[in-house]
PDB file of C-alpha atoms and ligand atoms in Angstrom:
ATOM      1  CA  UNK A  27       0.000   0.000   0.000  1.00 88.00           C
ATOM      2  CA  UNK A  28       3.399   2.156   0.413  1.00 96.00           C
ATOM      3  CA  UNK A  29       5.053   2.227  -2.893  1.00 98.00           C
ATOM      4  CA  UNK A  30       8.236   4.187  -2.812  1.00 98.00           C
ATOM      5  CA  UNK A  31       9.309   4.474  -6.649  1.00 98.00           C
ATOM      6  CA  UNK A  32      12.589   5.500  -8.078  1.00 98.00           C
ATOM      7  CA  UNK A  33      12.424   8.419  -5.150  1.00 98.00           C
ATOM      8  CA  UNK A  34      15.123  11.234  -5.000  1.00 98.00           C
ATOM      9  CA  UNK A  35      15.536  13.742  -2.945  1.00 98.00           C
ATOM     10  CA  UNK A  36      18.282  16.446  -3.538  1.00 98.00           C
ATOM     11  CA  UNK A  37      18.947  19.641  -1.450  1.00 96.00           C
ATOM     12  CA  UNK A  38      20.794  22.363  -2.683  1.00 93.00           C
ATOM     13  CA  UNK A  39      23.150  24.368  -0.340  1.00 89.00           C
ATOM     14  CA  UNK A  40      24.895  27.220  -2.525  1.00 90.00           C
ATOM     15  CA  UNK A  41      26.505  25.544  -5.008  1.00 91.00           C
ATOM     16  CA  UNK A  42      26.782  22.419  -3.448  1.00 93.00           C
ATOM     17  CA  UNK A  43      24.173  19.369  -4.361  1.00 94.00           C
ATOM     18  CA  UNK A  44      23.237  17.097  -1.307  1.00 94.00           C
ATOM     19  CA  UNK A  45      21.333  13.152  -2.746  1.00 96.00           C
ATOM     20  CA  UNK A  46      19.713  12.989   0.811  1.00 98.00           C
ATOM     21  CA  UNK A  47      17.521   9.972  -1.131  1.00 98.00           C
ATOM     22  CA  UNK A  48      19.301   8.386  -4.023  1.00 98.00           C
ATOM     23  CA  UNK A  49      16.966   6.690  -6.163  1.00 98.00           C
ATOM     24  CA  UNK A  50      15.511   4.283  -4.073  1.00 98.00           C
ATOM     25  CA  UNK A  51      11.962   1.757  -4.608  1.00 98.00           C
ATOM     26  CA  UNK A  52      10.266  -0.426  -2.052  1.00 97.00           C
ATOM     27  CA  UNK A  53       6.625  -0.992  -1.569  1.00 97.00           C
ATOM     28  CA  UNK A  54       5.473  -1.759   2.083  1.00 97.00           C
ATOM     29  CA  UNK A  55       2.403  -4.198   2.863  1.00 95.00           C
ATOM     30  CA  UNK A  56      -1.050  -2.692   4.813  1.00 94.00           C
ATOM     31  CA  UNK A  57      -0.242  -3.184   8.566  1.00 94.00           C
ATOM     32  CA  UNK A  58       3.592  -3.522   8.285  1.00 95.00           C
ATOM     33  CA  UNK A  59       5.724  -2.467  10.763  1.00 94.00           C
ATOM     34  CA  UNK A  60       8.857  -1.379   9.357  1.00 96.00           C
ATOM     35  CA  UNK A  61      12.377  -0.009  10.914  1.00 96.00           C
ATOM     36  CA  UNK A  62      14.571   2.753   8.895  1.00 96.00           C
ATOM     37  CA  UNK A  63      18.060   2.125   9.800  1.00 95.00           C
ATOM     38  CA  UNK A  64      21.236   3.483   8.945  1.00 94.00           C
ATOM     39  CA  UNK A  65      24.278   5.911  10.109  1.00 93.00           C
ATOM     40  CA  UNK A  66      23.931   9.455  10.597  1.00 94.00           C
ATOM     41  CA  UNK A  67      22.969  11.512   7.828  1.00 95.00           C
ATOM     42  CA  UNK A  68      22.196   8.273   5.901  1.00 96.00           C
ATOM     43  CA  UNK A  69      18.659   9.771   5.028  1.00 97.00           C
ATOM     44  CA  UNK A  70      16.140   8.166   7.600  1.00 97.00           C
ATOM     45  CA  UNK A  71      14.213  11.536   8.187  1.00 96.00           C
ATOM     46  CA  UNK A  72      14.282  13.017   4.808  1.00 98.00           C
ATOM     47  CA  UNK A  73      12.696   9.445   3.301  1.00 98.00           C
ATOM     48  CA  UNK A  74       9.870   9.526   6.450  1.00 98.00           C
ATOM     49  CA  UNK A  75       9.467  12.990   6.027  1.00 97.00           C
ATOM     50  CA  UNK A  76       9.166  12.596   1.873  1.00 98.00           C
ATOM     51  CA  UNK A  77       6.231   9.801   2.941  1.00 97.00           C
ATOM     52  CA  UNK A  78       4.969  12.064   5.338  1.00 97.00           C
ATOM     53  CA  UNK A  79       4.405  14.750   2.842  1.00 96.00           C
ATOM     54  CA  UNK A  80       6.078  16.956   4.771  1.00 95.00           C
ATOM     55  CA  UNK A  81       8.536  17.519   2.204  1.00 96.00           C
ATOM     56  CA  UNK A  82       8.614  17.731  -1.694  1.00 96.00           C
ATOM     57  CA  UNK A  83       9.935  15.174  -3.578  1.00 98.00           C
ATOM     58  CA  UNK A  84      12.658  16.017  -6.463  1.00 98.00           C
ATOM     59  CA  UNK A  85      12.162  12.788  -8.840  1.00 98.00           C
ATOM     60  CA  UNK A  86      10.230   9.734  -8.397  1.00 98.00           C
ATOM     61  CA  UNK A  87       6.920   9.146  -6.668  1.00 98.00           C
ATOM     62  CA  UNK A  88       5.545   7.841  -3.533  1.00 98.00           C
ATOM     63  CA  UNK A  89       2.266   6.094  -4.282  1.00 97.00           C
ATOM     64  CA  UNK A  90      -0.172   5.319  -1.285  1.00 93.00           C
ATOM     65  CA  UNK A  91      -3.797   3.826  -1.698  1.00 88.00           C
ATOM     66  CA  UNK A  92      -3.090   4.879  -5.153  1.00 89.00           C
ATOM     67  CA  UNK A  93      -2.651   8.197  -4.582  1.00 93.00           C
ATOM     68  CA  UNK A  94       0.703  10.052  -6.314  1.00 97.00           C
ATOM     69  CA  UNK A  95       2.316  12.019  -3.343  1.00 97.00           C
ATOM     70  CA  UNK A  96       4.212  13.782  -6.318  1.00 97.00           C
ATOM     71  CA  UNK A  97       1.677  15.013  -7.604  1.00 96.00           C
ATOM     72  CA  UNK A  98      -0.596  16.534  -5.037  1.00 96.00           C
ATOM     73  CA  UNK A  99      -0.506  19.875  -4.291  1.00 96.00           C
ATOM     74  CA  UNK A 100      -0.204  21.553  -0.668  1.00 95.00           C
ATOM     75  CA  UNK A 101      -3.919  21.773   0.203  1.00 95.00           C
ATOM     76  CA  UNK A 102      -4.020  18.041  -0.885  1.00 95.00           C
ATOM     77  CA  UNK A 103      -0.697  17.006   0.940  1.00 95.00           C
ATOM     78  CA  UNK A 104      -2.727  18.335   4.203  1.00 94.00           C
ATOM     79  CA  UNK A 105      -5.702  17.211   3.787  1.00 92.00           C
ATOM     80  CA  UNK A 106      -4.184  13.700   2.957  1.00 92.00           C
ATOM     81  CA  UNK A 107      -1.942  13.873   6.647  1.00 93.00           C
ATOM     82  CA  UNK A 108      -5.073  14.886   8.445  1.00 91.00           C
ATOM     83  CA  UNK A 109      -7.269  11.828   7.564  1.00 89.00           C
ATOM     84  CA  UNK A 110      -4.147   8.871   6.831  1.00 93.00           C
ATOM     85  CA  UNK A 111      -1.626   9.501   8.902  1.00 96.00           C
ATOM     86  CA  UNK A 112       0.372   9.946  12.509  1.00 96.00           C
ATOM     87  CA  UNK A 113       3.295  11.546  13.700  1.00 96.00           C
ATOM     88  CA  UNK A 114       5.400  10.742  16.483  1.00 95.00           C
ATOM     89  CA  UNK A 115       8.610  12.617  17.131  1.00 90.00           C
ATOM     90  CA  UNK A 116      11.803  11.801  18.945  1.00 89.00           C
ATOM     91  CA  UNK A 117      11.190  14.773  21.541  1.00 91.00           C
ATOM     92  CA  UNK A 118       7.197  14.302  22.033  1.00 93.00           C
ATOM     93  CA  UNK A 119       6.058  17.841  21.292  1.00 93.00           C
ATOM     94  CA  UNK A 120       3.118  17.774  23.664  1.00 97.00           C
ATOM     95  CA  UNK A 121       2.495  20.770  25.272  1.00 97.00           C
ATOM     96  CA  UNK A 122       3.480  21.831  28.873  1.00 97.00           C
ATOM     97  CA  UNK A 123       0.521  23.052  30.004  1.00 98.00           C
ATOM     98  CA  UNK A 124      -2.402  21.249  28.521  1.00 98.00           C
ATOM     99  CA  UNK A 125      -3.128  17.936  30.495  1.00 98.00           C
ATOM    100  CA  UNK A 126      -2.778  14.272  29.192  1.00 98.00           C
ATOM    101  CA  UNK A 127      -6.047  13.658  27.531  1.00 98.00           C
ATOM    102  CA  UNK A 128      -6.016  17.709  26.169  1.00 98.00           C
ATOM    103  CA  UNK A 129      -2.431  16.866  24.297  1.00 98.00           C
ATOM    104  CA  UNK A 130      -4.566  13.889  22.861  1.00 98.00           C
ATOM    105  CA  UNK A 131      -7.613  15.355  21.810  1.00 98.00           C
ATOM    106  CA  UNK A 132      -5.891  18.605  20.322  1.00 96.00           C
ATOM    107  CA  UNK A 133      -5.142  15.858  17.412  1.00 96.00           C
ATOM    108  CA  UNK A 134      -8.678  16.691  16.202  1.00 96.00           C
ATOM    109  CA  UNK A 135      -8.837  20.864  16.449  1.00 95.00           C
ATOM    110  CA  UNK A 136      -7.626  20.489  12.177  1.00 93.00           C
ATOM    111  CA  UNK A 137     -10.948  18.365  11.708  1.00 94.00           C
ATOM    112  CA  UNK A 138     -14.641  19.686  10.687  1.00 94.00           C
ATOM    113  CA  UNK A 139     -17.234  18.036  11.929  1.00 94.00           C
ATOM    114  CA  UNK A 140     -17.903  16.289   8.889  1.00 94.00           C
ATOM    115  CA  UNK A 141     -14.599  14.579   9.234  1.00 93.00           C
ATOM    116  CA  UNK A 142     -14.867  14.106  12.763  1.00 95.00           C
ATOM    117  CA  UNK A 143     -17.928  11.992  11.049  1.00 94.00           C
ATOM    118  CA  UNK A 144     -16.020  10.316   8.523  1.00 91.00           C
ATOM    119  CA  UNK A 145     -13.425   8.577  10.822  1.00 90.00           C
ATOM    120  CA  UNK A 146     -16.266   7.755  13.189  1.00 93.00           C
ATOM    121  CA  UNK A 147     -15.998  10.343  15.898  1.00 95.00           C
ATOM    122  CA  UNK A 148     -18.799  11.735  17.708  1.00 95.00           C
ATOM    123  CA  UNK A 149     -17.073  12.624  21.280  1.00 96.00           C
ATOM    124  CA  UNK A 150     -13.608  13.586  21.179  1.00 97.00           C
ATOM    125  CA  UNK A 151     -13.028  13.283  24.668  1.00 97.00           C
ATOM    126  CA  UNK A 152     -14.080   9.885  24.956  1.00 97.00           C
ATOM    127  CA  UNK A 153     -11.729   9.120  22.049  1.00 97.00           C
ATOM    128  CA  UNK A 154      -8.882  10.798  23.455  1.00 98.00           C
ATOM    129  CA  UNK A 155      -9.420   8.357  26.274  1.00 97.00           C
ATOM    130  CA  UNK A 156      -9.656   5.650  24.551  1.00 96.00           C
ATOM    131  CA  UNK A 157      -6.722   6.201  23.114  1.00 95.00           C
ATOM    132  CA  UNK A 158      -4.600   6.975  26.322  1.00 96.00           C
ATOM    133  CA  UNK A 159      -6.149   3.642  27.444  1.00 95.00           C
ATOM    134  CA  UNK A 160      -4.582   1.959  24.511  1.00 92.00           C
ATOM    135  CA  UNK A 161      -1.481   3.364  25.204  1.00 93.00           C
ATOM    136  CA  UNK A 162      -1.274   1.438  29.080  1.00 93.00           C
ATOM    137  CA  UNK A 163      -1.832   5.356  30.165  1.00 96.00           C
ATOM    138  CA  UNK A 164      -5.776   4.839  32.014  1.00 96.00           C
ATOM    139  CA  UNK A 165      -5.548   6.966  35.142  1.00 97.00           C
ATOM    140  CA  UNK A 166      -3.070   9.172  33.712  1.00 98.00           C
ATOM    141  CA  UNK A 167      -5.311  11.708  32.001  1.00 98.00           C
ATOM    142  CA  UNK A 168      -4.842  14.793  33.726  1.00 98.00           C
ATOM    143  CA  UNK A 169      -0.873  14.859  34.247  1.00 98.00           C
ATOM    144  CA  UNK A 170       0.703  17.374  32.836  1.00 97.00           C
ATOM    145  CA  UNK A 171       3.879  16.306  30.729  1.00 97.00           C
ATOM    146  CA  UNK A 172       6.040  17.705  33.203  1.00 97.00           C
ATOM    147  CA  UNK A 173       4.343  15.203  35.518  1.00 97.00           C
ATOM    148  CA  UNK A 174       4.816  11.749  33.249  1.00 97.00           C
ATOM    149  CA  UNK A 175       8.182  10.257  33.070  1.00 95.00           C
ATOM    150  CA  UNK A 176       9.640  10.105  29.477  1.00 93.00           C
ATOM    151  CA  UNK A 177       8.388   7.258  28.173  1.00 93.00           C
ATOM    152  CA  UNK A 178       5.282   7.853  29.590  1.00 95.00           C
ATOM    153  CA  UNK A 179       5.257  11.152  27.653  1.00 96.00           C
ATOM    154  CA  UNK A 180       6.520   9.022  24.504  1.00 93.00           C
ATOM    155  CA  UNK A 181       2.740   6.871  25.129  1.00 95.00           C
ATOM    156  CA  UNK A 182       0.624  10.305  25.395  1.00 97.00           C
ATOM    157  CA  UNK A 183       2.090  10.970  21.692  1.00 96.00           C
ATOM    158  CA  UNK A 184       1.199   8.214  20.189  1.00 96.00           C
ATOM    159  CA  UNK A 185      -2.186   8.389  21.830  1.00 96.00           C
ATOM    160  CA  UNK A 186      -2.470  11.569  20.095  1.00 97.00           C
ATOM    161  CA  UNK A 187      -0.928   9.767  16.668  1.00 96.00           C
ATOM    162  CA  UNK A 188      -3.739   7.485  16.841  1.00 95.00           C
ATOM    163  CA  UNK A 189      -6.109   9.201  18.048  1.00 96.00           C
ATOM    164  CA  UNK A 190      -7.775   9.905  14.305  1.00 94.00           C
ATOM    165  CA  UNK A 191      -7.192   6.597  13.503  1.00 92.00           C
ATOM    166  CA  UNK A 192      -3.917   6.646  10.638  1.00 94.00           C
ATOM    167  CA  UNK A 193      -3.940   4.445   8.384  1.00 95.00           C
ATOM    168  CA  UNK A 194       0.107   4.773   8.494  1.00 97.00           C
ATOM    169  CA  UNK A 195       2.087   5.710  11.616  1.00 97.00           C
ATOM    170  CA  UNK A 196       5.514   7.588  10.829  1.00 97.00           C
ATOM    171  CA  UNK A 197       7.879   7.690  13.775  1.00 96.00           C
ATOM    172  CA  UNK A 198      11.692   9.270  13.297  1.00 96.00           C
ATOM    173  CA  UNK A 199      13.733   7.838  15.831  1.00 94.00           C
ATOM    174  CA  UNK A 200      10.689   7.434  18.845  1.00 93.00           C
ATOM    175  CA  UNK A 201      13.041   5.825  21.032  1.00 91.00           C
ATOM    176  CA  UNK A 202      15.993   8.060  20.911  1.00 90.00           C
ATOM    177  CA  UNK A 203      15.836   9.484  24.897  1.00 89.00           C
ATOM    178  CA  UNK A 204      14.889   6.626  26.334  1.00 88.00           C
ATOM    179  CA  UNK A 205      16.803   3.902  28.416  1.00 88.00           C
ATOM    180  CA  UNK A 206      16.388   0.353  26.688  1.00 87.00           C
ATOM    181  CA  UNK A 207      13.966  -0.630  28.643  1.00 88.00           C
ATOM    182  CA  UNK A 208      11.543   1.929  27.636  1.00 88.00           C
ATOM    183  CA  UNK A 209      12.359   2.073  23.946  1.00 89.00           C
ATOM    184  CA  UNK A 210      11.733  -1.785  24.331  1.00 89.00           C
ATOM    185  CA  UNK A 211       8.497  -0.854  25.541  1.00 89.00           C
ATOM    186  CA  UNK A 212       7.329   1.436  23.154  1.00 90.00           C
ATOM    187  CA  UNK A 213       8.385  -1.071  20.391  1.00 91.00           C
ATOM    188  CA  UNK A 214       6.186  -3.424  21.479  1.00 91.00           C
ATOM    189  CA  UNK A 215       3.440  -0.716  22.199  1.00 91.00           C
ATOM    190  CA  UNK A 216       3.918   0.183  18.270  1.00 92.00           C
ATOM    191  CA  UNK A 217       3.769  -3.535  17.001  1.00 92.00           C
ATOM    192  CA  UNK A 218       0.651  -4.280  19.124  1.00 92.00           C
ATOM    193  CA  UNK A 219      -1.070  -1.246  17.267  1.00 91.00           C
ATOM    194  CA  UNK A 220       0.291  -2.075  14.082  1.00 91.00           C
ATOM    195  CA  UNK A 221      -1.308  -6.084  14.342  1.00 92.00           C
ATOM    196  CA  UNK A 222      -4.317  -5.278  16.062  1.00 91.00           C
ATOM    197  CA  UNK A 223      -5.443  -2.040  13.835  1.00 91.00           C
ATOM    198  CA  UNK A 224      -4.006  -3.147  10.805  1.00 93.00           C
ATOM    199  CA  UNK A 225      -2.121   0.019  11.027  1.00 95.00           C
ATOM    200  CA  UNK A 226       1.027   0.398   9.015  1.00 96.00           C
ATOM    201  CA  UNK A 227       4.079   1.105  11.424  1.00 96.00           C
ATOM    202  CA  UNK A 228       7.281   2.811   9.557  1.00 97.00           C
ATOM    203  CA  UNK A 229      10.211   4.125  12.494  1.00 96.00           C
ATOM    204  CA  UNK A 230      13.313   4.820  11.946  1.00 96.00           C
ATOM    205  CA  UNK A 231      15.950   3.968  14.489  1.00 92.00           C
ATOM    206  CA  UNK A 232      20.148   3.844  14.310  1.00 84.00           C
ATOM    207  CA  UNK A 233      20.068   1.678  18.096  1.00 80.00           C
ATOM    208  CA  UNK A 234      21.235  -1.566  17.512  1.00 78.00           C
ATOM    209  CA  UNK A 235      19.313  -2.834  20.966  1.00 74.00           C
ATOM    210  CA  UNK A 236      16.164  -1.469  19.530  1.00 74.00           C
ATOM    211  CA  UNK A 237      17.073  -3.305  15.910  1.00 79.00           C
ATOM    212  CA  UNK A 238      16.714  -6.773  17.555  1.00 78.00           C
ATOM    213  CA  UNK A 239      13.450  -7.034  17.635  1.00 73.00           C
ATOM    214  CA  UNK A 240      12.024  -5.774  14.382  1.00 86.00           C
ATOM    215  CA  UNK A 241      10.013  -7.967  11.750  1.00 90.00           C
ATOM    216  CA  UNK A 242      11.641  -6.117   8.572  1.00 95.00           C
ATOM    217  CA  UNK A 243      14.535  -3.197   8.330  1.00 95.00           C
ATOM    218  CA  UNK A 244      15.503  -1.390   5.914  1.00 96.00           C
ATOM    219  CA  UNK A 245      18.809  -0.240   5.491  1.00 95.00           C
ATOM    220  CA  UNK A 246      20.452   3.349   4.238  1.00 96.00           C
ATOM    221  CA  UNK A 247      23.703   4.404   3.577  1.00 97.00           C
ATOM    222  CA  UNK A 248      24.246   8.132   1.785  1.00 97.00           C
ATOM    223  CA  UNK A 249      20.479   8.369   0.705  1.00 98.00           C
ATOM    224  CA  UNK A 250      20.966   4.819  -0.714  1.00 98.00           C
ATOM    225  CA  UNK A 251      19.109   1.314   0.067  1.00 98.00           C
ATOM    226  CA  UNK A 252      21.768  -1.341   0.985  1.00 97.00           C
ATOM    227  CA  UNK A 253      19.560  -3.842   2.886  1.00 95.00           C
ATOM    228  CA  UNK A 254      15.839  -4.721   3.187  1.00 96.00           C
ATOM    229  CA  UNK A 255      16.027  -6.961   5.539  1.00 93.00           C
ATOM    230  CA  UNK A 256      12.917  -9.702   7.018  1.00 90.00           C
ATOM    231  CA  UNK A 257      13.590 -10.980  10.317  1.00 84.00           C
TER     232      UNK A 257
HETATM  233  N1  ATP B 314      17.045  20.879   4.818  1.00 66.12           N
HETATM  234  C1  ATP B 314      18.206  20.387   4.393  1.00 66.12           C
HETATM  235  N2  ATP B 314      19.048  21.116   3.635  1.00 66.12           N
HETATM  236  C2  ATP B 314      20.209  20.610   3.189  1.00 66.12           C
HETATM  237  N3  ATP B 314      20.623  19.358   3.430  1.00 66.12           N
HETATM  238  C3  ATP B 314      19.831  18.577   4.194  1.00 66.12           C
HETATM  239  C4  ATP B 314      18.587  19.044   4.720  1.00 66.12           C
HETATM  240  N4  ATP B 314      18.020  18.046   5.439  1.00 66.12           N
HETATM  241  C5  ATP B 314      18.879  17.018   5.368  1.00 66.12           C
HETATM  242  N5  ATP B 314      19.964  17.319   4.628  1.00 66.12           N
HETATM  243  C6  ATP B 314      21.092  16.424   4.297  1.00 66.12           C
HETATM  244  O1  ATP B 314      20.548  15.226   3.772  1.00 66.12           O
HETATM  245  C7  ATP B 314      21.247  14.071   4.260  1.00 66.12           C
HETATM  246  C8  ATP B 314      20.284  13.143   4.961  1.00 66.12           C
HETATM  247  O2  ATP B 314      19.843  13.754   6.180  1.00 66.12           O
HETATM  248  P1  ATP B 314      18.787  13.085   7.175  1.00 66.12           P
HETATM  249  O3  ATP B 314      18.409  14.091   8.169  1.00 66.12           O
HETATM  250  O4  ATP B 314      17.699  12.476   6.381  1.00 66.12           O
HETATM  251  O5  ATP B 314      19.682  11.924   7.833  1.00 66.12           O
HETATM  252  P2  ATP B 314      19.314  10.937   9.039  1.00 66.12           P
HETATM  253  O6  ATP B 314      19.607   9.553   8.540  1.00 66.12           O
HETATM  254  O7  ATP B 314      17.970  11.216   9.542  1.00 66.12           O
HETATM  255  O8  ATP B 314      20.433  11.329  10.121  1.00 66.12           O
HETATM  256  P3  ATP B 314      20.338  11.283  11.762  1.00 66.12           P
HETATM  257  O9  ATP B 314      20.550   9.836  12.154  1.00 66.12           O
HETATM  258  O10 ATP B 314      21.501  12.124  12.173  1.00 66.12           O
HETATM  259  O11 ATP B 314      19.027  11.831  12.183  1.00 66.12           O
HETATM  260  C9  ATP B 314      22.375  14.624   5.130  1.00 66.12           C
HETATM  261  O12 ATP B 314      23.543  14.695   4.361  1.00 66.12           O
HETATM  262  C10 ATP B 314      21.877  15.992   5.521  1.00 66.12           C
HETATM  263  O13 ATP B 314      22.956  16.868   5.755  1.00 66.12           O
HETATM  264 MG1   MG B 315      17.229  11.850  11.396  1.00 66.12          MG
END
């Protein structure tokens, strides 16, 4: 349902000419969970943030549900992120002063009610927690961030990933400040989702501990694929 075709991704810096993504195809099954591996600078975030639409592709295409990331425009790249996918970033980006379950539901403030209506949400609240729930995070629902440890915080953003139920989950490098333990944890967390939702799960990670465990990883080296890996 992914499928990454002869992608490229160049950035210009004065007269210098960067191939963050060199040419690179790979399609990715429905409910997949996927790991993006490879050293720094290798091209992890520029190829999740080319599938997240959240930046423009040079050459090439990204197809998903047969719809042409290449050649949507901006008001279509949003509206696609708002009702297919989630987000969940290395440093959780929840906000200090809202509580647990208002960090989750803020996921729908973008949505009308009529999409509200077409993902099958009539109370937002009771979605949010729902969500938090899913997340091992019942009872926590009116912390404040500062008040969750980190990988707690790192389950109150995916909560809020899910939250408007994505058909694809895009996480760069979710375990990156946590100990092993709790990156362990929220790898499991993200592969339970990803089998029992049918969601598909694509991270990117360069910790070999974290690595261990995956089902499939792909491997980049200087915007290139070396390795596709099934474990
Ligand atoms: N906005 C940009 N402008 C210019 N060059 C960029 C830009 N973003 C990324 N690059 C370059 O593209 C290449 C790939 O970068 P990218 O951030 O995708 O690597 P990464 O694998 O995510 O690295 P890390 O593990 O350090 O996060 C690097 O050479 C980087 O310097
Ligand atoms: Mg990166």
């Amino acid at each position: 349902m992914v499928e990454i075709k002869s992608l490229v991704k160049t950035y210009k810096t004065g007269d210098e000419e960067v191939r963050a993504i060199d040419d690179i195809s790979l399609n990715i099954k429905q409910g997949e969970i996927v790991a993006i591996s490879g050293a720094s600078g290798s091209g992890k975030t520029t190829l999740l943030n080319l599938i997240g639409t959240l930046d423009n592709i040079t050459s090439g295409d990204i197809i998903i549900n047969e719809h042409s990331i290449a050649s949507m425009n901006e008001k279509e790249k949003t509206n696609y992120r708002k009702l297919n996918l989630g987000f969940i970033f290395q440093s959780y980006n929840l906000i200090p002063v809202l509580s647990a379950l208002e960090n989750v539901e803020l996921a729908f403030q973008p949505l009308s009610k009529q999409e509200l209506a077409e993902i099958g949400i009539s109370d937002t609240k009771l979605a949010a927690k729902e969500a938090l729930k899913a997340v091992g995070l019942e009872g926590y629902e009116e912390r404040r961030p500062g008040q969750l440890s980190g990988g707690q915080q790192q389950r109150v953003s995916i909560a809020r990933a899910i939250v408007r139920k994505p058909k694809i989950l895009l996480a760069d490098e979710p375990t990156a400040n946590l100990d092993s333990k709790n990156s362990l944890l929220i790898l499991a967390l993200l592969s339970k989702l990803s089998h029992e939702n049918k969601i598909t799960v694509i991270y990117s990670s360069h910790d070999q501990e974290v690595l261990k465990n995956v089902e499939r990883v792909i491997i980049l080296k200087d915007g290139k694929l070396v390795e596709d890996k099934k474990c």
